[in-house]
Amino acid sequence: SDDAWVAAVTAQLGKVQHTSNLYFTEPCARLAQLLCERTGMKKVFFSNSGAEANECAIKAARRYAEQKYPGRENVIITLKNSFHGRTITTLSATGQDTFHTDFLPMTQGFVHTPANDIDALTALFRQYNVAGFMFEAVQGEGGVLPLDKEFVQAAAELCKKHDALLMADEVQTGNGRTGMLYGYMNFDVQPDVVSTAKGLAGGLPLGATMLGEKAADVFTPGSHGSTFGGNPVCCAGAISIFERIDDTLMADVRAKSQYIFDSLTGAPGIKSVSGMGLMIGIETVGDAGAVVKACMDAGVLVLTAKTKVRLLPALNIPMELVKEAVEVIKTVCQQAM
């Protein structure tokens, strides 16, 4: 119920709430402009969710390869332990067998490689015709595990060498979550495709797939579409959010992150702390599920990622609430030993 966000959404409701995708709307065009100005990307396709944004990224890689190398059998490389969505194709891109059970057969054309293993990734680029490499800056569902900078930079070089698209899945890591506007910005690389969603519109359904210069013209009218993608009400909300994800907020996110890491690392009942920005995983001595329940009973909402406790607080959470929550988490983790 943020006042500025409510005002922006309400004002748009009084103008136009939907158009056919044959037409542009001002909020949609304005948001696309903001995204491109802040990332250096060239074009944006809007959808409704992270899975759809990743579907668009996958289609972009396949179409790019088909246009450049007609008839060639191509693959997209993703990482083991990754998570890219719950549609059949984004599940296929996900490098965790546990998510594939009960939904076989998976979509073909994906190969998975261990995170941070440059040699294994290089071998796959030699073995296959690669259309694209998709990565999360921090593997969220996989256990809140950040990638190594050297690995991401090596992947970028391999994509350049083999004319494949470097694709950053920023659905969870994007829009300020890691302390930078997008997670890939921590690695000094420039992706060819960036997908995002989740916090972009402040809770309204909106996904975005940003295309860099290499992939900017891969889609032509009719080659991809979405009935509700770029909805003007959602985009009005997103503009209100995005314009406030500035350097001051990012510095604040990094400061809160440092406080949480410093406070929890080495505390009784806590084995390790991982993550980036306000996307944090806690490996606990006690059962993570029990820790989550006890935290909830004490008024602190946390969740899990595999066997870890995961923290994803609001980026603008006041520091006094951060401190209060950290003390609860420390107490609960010690009691759960």
Tab-separated table of N, CA and C in Angstrom, residues 176-289:
chain	number	residue	atom	x	y	z
A	176	GLY	N	17.186	-4.643	-7.925
A	176	GLY	CA	17.789	-4.206	-6.686
A	176	GLY	C	18.067	-5.262	-5.644
A	177	ARG	N	17.625	-6.478	-5.850
A	177	ARG	CA	17.701	-7.512	-4.815
A	177	ARG	C	19.135	-7.791	-4.346
A	178	THR	N	20.109	-7.764	-5.255
A	178	THR	CA	21.490	-8.119	-4.884
A	178	THR	C	22.320	-6.918	-4.441
A	179	GLY	N	21.702	-5.737	-4.393
A	179	GLY	CA	22.453	-4.533	-4.064
A	179	GLY	C	22.945	-3.784	-5.286
A	180	MET	N	22.699	-4.369	-6.457
A	180	MET	CA	22.881	-3.690	-7.737
A	180	MET	C	21.543	-3.767	-8.468
A	181	LEU	N	21.346	-2.915	-9.477
A	181	LEU	CA	20.051	-2.924	-10.157
A	181	LEU	C	19.736	-4.322	-10.670
A	182	TYR	N	20.715	-4.968	-11.319
A	182	TYR	CA	20.564	-6.363	-11.737
A	182	TYR	C	21.796	-7.141	-11.307
A	183	GLY	N	21.583	-8.407	-10.994
A	183	GLY	CA	22.643	-9.229	-10.424
A	183	GLY	C	23.879	-9.324	-11.297
A	184	TYR	N	23.694	-9.374	-12.620
A	184	TYR	CA	24.837	-9.527	-13.524
A	184	TYR	C	25.796	-8.345	-13.413
A	185	MET	N	25.299	-7.213	-12.914
A	185	MET	CA	26.141	-6.018	-12.800
A	185	MET	C	27.230	-6.186	-11.755
A	186	ASN	N	27.109	-7.200	-10.908
A	186	ASN	CA	28.171	-7.506	-9.950
A	186	ASN	C	29.367	-8.173	-10.612
A	187	PHE	N	29.217	-8.610	-11.882
A	187	PHE	CA	30.247	-9.406	-12.540
A	187	PHE	C	30.926	-8.682	-13.704
A	188	ASP	N	30.550	-7.444	-13.962
A	188	ASP	CA	31.154	-6.671	-15.059
A	188	ASP	C	31.011	-7.378	-16.401
A	189	VAL	N	29.820	-7.858	-16.692
A	189	VAL	CA	29.513	-8.419	-18.009
A	189	VAL	C	28.280	-7.713	-18.561
A	190	GLN	N	28.079	-7.798	-19.871
A	190	GLN	CA	26.897	-7.229	-20.515
A	190	GLN	C	26.157	-8.352	-21.241
A	191	PRO	N	25.044	-8.830	-20.686
A	191	PRO	CA	24.307	-9.924	-21.329
A	191	PRO	C	23.681	-9.481	-22.650
A	192	ASP	N	23.328	-10.479	-23.453
A	192	ASP	CA	22.578	-10.231	-24.678
A	192	ASP	C	21.069	-10.252	-24.422
A	193	VAL	N	20.673	-10.965	-23.369
A	193	VAL	CA	19.265	-11.065	-22.983
A	193	VAL	C	19.190	-11.021	-21.456
A	194	VAL	N	18.252	-10.247	-20.924
A	194	VAL	CA	18.011	-10.191	-19.482
A	194	VAL	C	16.516	-10.386	-19.243
A	195	SER	N	16.166	-11.362	-18.417
A	195	SER	CA	14.763	-11.579	-18.058
A	195	SER	C	14.548	-11.165	-16.614
A	196	THR	N	13.392	-10.575	-16.328
A	196	THR	CA	13.087	-10.187	-14.955
A	196	THR	C	11.586	-10.179	-14.730
A	197	ALA	N	11.185	-10.103	-13.466
A	197	ALA	CA	9.760	-10.081	-13.092
A	197	ALA	C	9.688	-9.797	-11.592
A	198	LYS	N	8.959	-10.635	-10.852
A	198	LYS	CA	8.793	-10.523	-9.397
A	198	LYS	C	8.563	-9.089	-8.939
A	199	GLY	N	9.572	-8.444	-8.345
A	199	GLY	CA	9.373	-7.137	-7.731
A	199	GLY	C	9.202	-5.975	-8.684
A	200	LEU	N	9.320	-6.220	-9.983
A	200	LEU	CA	9.332	-5.129	-10.959
A	200	LEU	C	8.129	-4.195	-10.844
A	201	ALA	N	6.933	-4.748	-10.663
A	201	ALA	CA	5.719	-3.915	-10.636
A	201	ALA	C	5.137	-3.790	-9.232
A	202	GLY	N	5.922	-4.094	-8.215
A	202	GLY	CA	5.461	-3.928	-6.849
A	202	GLY	C	4.359	-4.892	-6.457
A	203	GLY	N	4.288	-6.039	-7.110
A	203	GLY	CA	3.290	-7.049	-6.759
A	203	GLY	C	2.254	-7.300	-7.836
A	204	LEU	N	2.167	-6.430	-8.818
A	204	LEU	CA	1.293	-6.700	-9.964
A	204	LEU	C	2.034	-7.608	-10.947
A	205	PRO	N	1.287	-8.410	-11.740
A	205	PRO	CA	1.944	-9.372	-12.635
A	205	PRO	C	2.595	-8.699	-13.838
A	206	LEU	N	3.919	-8.743	-13.874
A	206	LEU	CA	4.651	-8.156	-14.994
A	206	LEU	C	6.006	-8.829	-15.123
A	207	GLY	N	6.295	-9.328	-16.310
A	207	GLY	CA	7.607	-9.849	-16.638
A	207	GLY	C	8.182	-9.036	-17.780
A	208	ALA	N	9.509	-9.009	-17.886
A	208	ALA	CA	10.157	-8.279	-18.975
A	208	ALA	C	11.355	-9.066	-19.470
A	209	THR	N	11.493	-9.133	-20.785
A	209	THR	CA	12.673	-9.733	-21.406
A	209	THR	C	13.360	-8.649	-22.207
A	210	MET	N	14.546	-8.273	-21.758
A	210	MET	CA	15.295	-7.199	-22.408
A	210	MET	C	16.293	-7.790	-23.399
A	211	LEU	N	16.351	-7.222	-24.569
A	211	LEU	CA	17.202	-7.723	-25.646
A	211	LEU	C	18.284	-6.705	-25.968
A	212	GLY	N	19.541	-7.163	-25.942
A	212	GLY	CA	20.659	-6.295	-26.281
A	212	GLY	C	20.840	-6.173	-27.785
A	213	GLU	N	21.874	-5.482	-28.175
A	213	GLU	CA	22.094	-5.186	-29.596
A	213	GLU	C	22.139	-6.441	-30.455
A	214	LYS	N	22.766	-7.488	-29.945
A	214	LYS	CA	22.919	-8.729	-30.701
A	214	LYS	C	21.576	-9.393	-31.004
A	215	ALA	N	20.629	-9.264	-30.061
A	215	ALA	CA	19.335	-9.953	-30.191
A	215	ALA	C	18.175	-9.010	-30.421
A	216	ALA	N	18.456	-7.729	-30.599
A	216	ALA	CA	17.397	-6.718	-30.628
A	216	ALA	C	16.337	-6.973	-31.702
A	217	ASP	N	16.762	-7.508	-32.845
A	217	ASP	CA	15.826	-7.676	-33.967
A	217	ASP	C	15.442	-9.129	-34.214
A	218	VAL	N	15.662	-9.982	-33.207
A	218	VAL	CA	15.383	-11.401	-33.400
A	218	VAL	C	13.893	-11.671	-33.569
A	219	PHE	N	13.052	-10.885	-32.884
A	219	PHE	CA	11.606	-11.048	-33.025
A	219	PHE	C	11.052	-10.038	-34.013
A	220	THR	N	10.156	-10.503	-34.836
A	220	THR	CA	9.446	-9.648	-35.777
A	220	THR	C	7.963	-9.700	-35.440
A	221	PRO	N	7.152	-8.760	-35.914
A	221	PRO	CA	5.727	-8.772	-35.573
A	221	PRO	C	5.084	-10.138	-35.839
A	222	GLY	N	4.432	-10.680	-34.815
A	222	GLY	CA	3.762	-11.963	-34.942
A	222	GLY	C	4.592	-13.154	-34.512
A	223	SER	N	5.914	-12.969	-34.311
A	223	SER	CA	6.750	-14.106	-33.945
A	223	SER	C	6.698	-14.407	-32.446
A	224	HIS	N	6.176	-13.488	-31.671
A	224	HIS	CA	5.962	-13.714	-30.238
A	224	HIS	C	4.858	-12.771	-29.797
A	225	GLY	N	4.144	-13.118	-28.739
A	225	GLY	CA	3.049	-12.253	-28.313
A	225	GLY	C	2.584	-12.551	-26.906
A	226	SER	N	1.782	-11.648	-26.367
A	226	SER	CA	1.201	-11.814	-25.035
A	226	SER	C	-0.016	-10.922	-24.928
A	227	THR	N	-1.159	-11.496	-24.566
A	227	THR	CA	-2.388	-10.705	-24.470
A	227	THR	C	-2.261	-9.598	-23.429
A	228	PHE	N	-1.767	-9.942	-22.252
A	228	PHE	CA	-1.721	-8.970	-21.157
A	228	PHE	C	-0.329	-8.397	-20.911
A	229	GLY	N	0.659	-8.818	-21.688
A	229	GLY	CA	2.013	-8.305	-21.504
A	229	GLY	C	2.075	-6.805	-21.735
A	230	GLY	N	2.751	-6.095	-20.823
A	230	GLY	CA	2.846	-4.642	-20.955
A	230	GLY	C	1.563	-3.932	-20.585
A	231	ASN	N	0.729	-4.596	-19.785
A	231	ASN	CA	-0.522	-3.978	-19.344
A	231	ASN	C	-0.246	-2.595	-18.747
A	232	PRO	N	-1.000	-1.568	-19.154
A	232	PRO	CA	-0.676	-0.205	-18.725
A	232	PRO	C	-0.779	0.029	-17.222
A	233	VAL	N	-1.696	-0.677	-16.557
A	233	VAL	CA	-1.811	-0.522	-15.101
A	233	VAL	C	-0.575	-1.114	-14.411
A	234	CYS	N	-0.180	-2.309	-14.837
A	234	CYS	CA	1.026	-2.938	-14.278
A	234	CYS	C	2.256	-2.082	-14.560
A	235	CYS	N	2.344	-1.556	-15.768
A	235	CYS	CA	3.506	-0.743	-16.140
A	235	CYS	C	3.545	0.571	-15.367
A	236	ALA	N	2.384	1.160	-15.094
A	236	ALA	CA	2.343	2.384	-14.286
A	236	ALA	C	2.876	2.104	-12.888
A	237	GLY	N	2.497	0.958	-12.324
A	237	GLY	CA	3.022	0.571	-11.022
A	237	GLY	C	4.519	0.342	-11.078
A	238	ALA	N	4.981	-0.291	-12.156
A	238	ALA	CA	6.408	-0.589	-12.308
A	238	ALA	C	7.236	0.680	-12.443
A	239	ILE	N	6.734	1.665	-13.168
A	239	ILE	CA	7.462	2.935	-13.295
A	239	ILE	C	7.665	3.567	-11.925
A	240	SER	N	6.613	3.538	-11.095
A	240	SER	CA	6.704	4.095	-9.750
A	240	SER	C	7.780	3.393	-8.936
A	241	ILE	N	7.859	2.069	-9.075
A	241	ILE	CA	8.879	1.289	-8.354
A	241	ILE	C	10.264	1.547	-8.931
A	242	PHE	N	10.375	1.412	-10.243
A	242	PHE	CA	11.692	1.410	-10.898
A	242	PHE	C	12.405	2.752	-10.750
A	243	GLU	N	11.635	3.838	-10.795
A	243	GLU	CA	12.254	5.160	-10.674
A	243	GLU	C	12.851	5.387	-9.287
A	244	ARG	N	12.428	4.574	-8.307
A	244	ARG	CA	12.927	4.739	-6.945
A	244	ARG	C	14.026	3.728	-6.580
A	245	ILE	N	14.339	2.822	-7.504
A	245	ILE	CA	15.486	1.925	-7.293
A	245	ILE	C	16.727	2.672	-7.777
A	246	ASP	N	17.227	3.546	-6.906
A	246	ASP	CA	18.332	4.431	-7.286
A	246	ASP	C	19.596	4.082	-6.489
A	247	ASP	N	20.644	4.856	-6.685
A	247	ASP	CA	21.927	4.578	-6.032
A	247	ASP	C	21.807	4.624	-4.511
A	248	THR	N	20.963	5.527	-4.007
A	248	THR	CA	20.788	5.644	-2.558
A	248	THR	C	20.170	4.379	-1.989
A	249	LEU	N	19.121	3.878	-2.652
A	249	LEU	CA	18.481	2.642	-2.190
A	249	LEU	C	19.446	1.467	-2.283
A	250	MET	N	20.211	1.386	-3.369
A	250	MET	CA	21.147	0.271	-3.529
A	250	MET	C	22.236	0.284	-2.455
A	251	ALA	N	22.724	1.468	-2.117
A	251	ALA	CA	23.716	1.576	-1.048
A	251	ALA	C	23.109	1.126	0.282
A	252	ASP	N	21.853	1.449	0.498
A	252	ASP	CA	21.148	1.047	1.708
A	252	ASP	C	20.975	-0.471	1.755
A	253	VAL	N	20.645	-1.069	0.607
A	253	VAL	CA	20.510	-2.525	0.530
A	253	VAL	C	21.837	-3.191	0.888
A	254	ARG	N	22.927	-2.671	0.339
A	254	ARG	CA	24.244	-3.258	0.611
A	254	ARG	C	24.635	-3.110	2.087
A	255	ALA	N	24.253	-1.981	2.684
A	255	ALA	CA	24.576	-1.756	4.096
A	255	ALA	C	23.792	-2.729	4.986
A	256	LYS	N	22.514	-2.913	4.693
A	256	LYS	CA	21.704	-3.860	5.465
A	256	LYS	C	22.217	-5.276	5.285
A	257	SER	N	22.617	-5.600	4.064
A	257	SER	CA	23.163	-6.921	3.775
A	257	SER	C	24.410	-7.177	4.609
A	258	GLN	N	25.304	-6.194	4.635
A	258	GLN	CA	26.549	-6.346	5.397
A	258	GLN	C	26.253	-6.549	6.877
A	259	TYR	N	25.273	-5.825	7.398
A	259	TYR	CA	24.896	-5.976	8.809
A	259	TYR	C	24.399	-7.394	9.080
A	260	ILE	N	23.543	-7.904	8.191
A	260	ILE	CA	23.001	-9.258	8.385
A	260	ILE	C	24.112	-10.298	8.322
A	261	PHE	N	24.985	-10.189	7.326
A	261	PHE	CA	26.101	-11.143	7.203
A	261	PHE	C	26.998	-11.091	8.438
A	262	ASP	N	27.348	-9.876	8.862
A	262	ASP	CA	28.234	-9.720	10.014
A	262	ASP	C	27.599	-10.267	11.288
A	263	SER	N	26.292	-10.057	11.429
A	263	SER	CA	25.594	-10.451	12.650
A	263	SER	C	25.374	-11.959	12.739
A	264	LEU	N	25.118	-12.599	11.603
A	264	LEU	CA	24.754	-14.018	11.614
A	264	LEU	C	25.950	-14.954	11.430
A	265	THR	N	26.984	-14.499	10.735
A	265	THR	CA	28.137	-15.368	10.480
A	265	THR	C	28.815	-15.752	11.793
A	266	GLY	N	28.918	-17.058	12.038
A	266	GLY	CA	29.570	-17.547	13.240
A	266	GLY	C	28.710	-17.568	14.483
A	267	ALA	N	27.456	-17.140	14.369
A	267	ALA	CA	26.566	-17.140	15.534
A	267	ALA	C	26.208	-18.577	15.917
A	268	PRO	N	25.920	-18.849	17.182
A	268	PRO	CA	25.564	-20.207	17.619
A	268	PRO	C	24.368	-20.748	16.831
A	269	GLY	N	24.499	-21.966	16.327
A	269	GLY	CA	23.414	-22.594	15.583
A	269	GLY	C	23.421	-22.294	14.096
A	270	ILE	N	24.395	-21.493	13.656
A	270	ILE	CA	24.487	-21.127	12.238
A	270	ILE	C	25.818	-21.618	11.678
A	271	LYS	N	25.757	-22.487	10.660
A	271	LYS	CA	26.965	-23.044	10.049
A	271	LYS	C	27.595	-22.079	9.054
A	272	SER	N	26.762	-21.453	8.220
A	272	SER	CA	27.294	-20.554	7.193
A	272	SER	C	26.197	-19.612	6.720
A	273	VAL	N	26.626	-18.522	6.101
A	273	VAL	CA	25.702	-17.545	5.519
A	273	VAL	C	26.178	-17.280	4.092
A	274	SER	N	25.253	-17.342	3.126
A	274	SER	CA	25.614	-17.140	1.719
A	274	SER	C	24.616	-16.187	1.072
A	275	GLY	N	24.946	-15.749	-0.132
A	275	GLY	CA	24.027	-14.908	-0.880
A	275	GLY	C	24.651	-13.614	-1.326
A	276	MET	N	23.800	-12.644	-1.614
A	276	MET	CA	24.239	-11.360	-2.138
A	276	MET	C	23.126	-10.349	-1.890
A	277	GLY	N	23.478	-9.168	-1.406
A	277	GLY	CA	22.457	-8.158	-1.137
A	277	GLY	C	21.457	-8.658	-0.114
A	278	LEU	N	20.186	-8.444	-0.382
A	278	LEU	CA	19.128	-8.919	0.512
A	278	LEU	C	18.494	-10.195	-0.037
A	279	MET	N	19.355	-11.084	-0.500
A	279	MET	CA	18.993	-12.441	-0.927
A	279	MET	C	19.983	-13.359	-0.224
A	280	ILE	N	19.576	-13.861	0.946
A	280	ILE	CA	20.522	-14.470	1.870
A	280	ILE	C	20.072	-15.864	2.283
A	281	GLY	N	21.013	-16.803	2.289
A	281	GLY	CA	20.747	-18.166	2.738
A	281	GLY	C	21.507	-18.461	4.020
A	282	ILE	N	20.844	-19.119	4.970
A	282	ILE	CA	21.462	-19.458	6.259
A	282	ILE	C	21.463	-20.971	6.418
A	283	GLU	N	22.653	-21.535	6.499
A	283	GLU	CA	22.784	-22.963	6.781
A	283	GLU	C	22.766	-23.134	8.301
A	284	THR	N	21.720	-23.780	8.805
A	284	THR	CA	21.519	-23.877	10.247
A	284	THR	C	21.906	-25.254	10.776
A	285	VAL	N	22.300	-25.308	12.045
A	285	VAL	CA	22.586	-26.586	12.692
A	285	VAL	C	21.299	-27.381	12.833
A	286	GLY	N	20.240	-26.701	13.285
A	286	GLY	CA	18.937	-27.342	13.421
A	286	GLY	C	18.207	-27.425	12.099
A	287	ASP	N	17.095	-28.145	12.070
A	287	ASP	CA	16.290	-28.306	10.863
A	287	ASP	C	15.759	-26.953	10.382
A	288	ALA	N	15.959	-26.671	9.092
A	288	ALA	CA	15.556	-25.370	8.543
A	288	ALA	C	14.051	-25.154	8.643
A	289	GLY	N	13.281	-26.211	8.409
A	289	GLY	CA	11.829	-26.084	8.498
A	289	GLY	C	11.371	-25.699	9.891
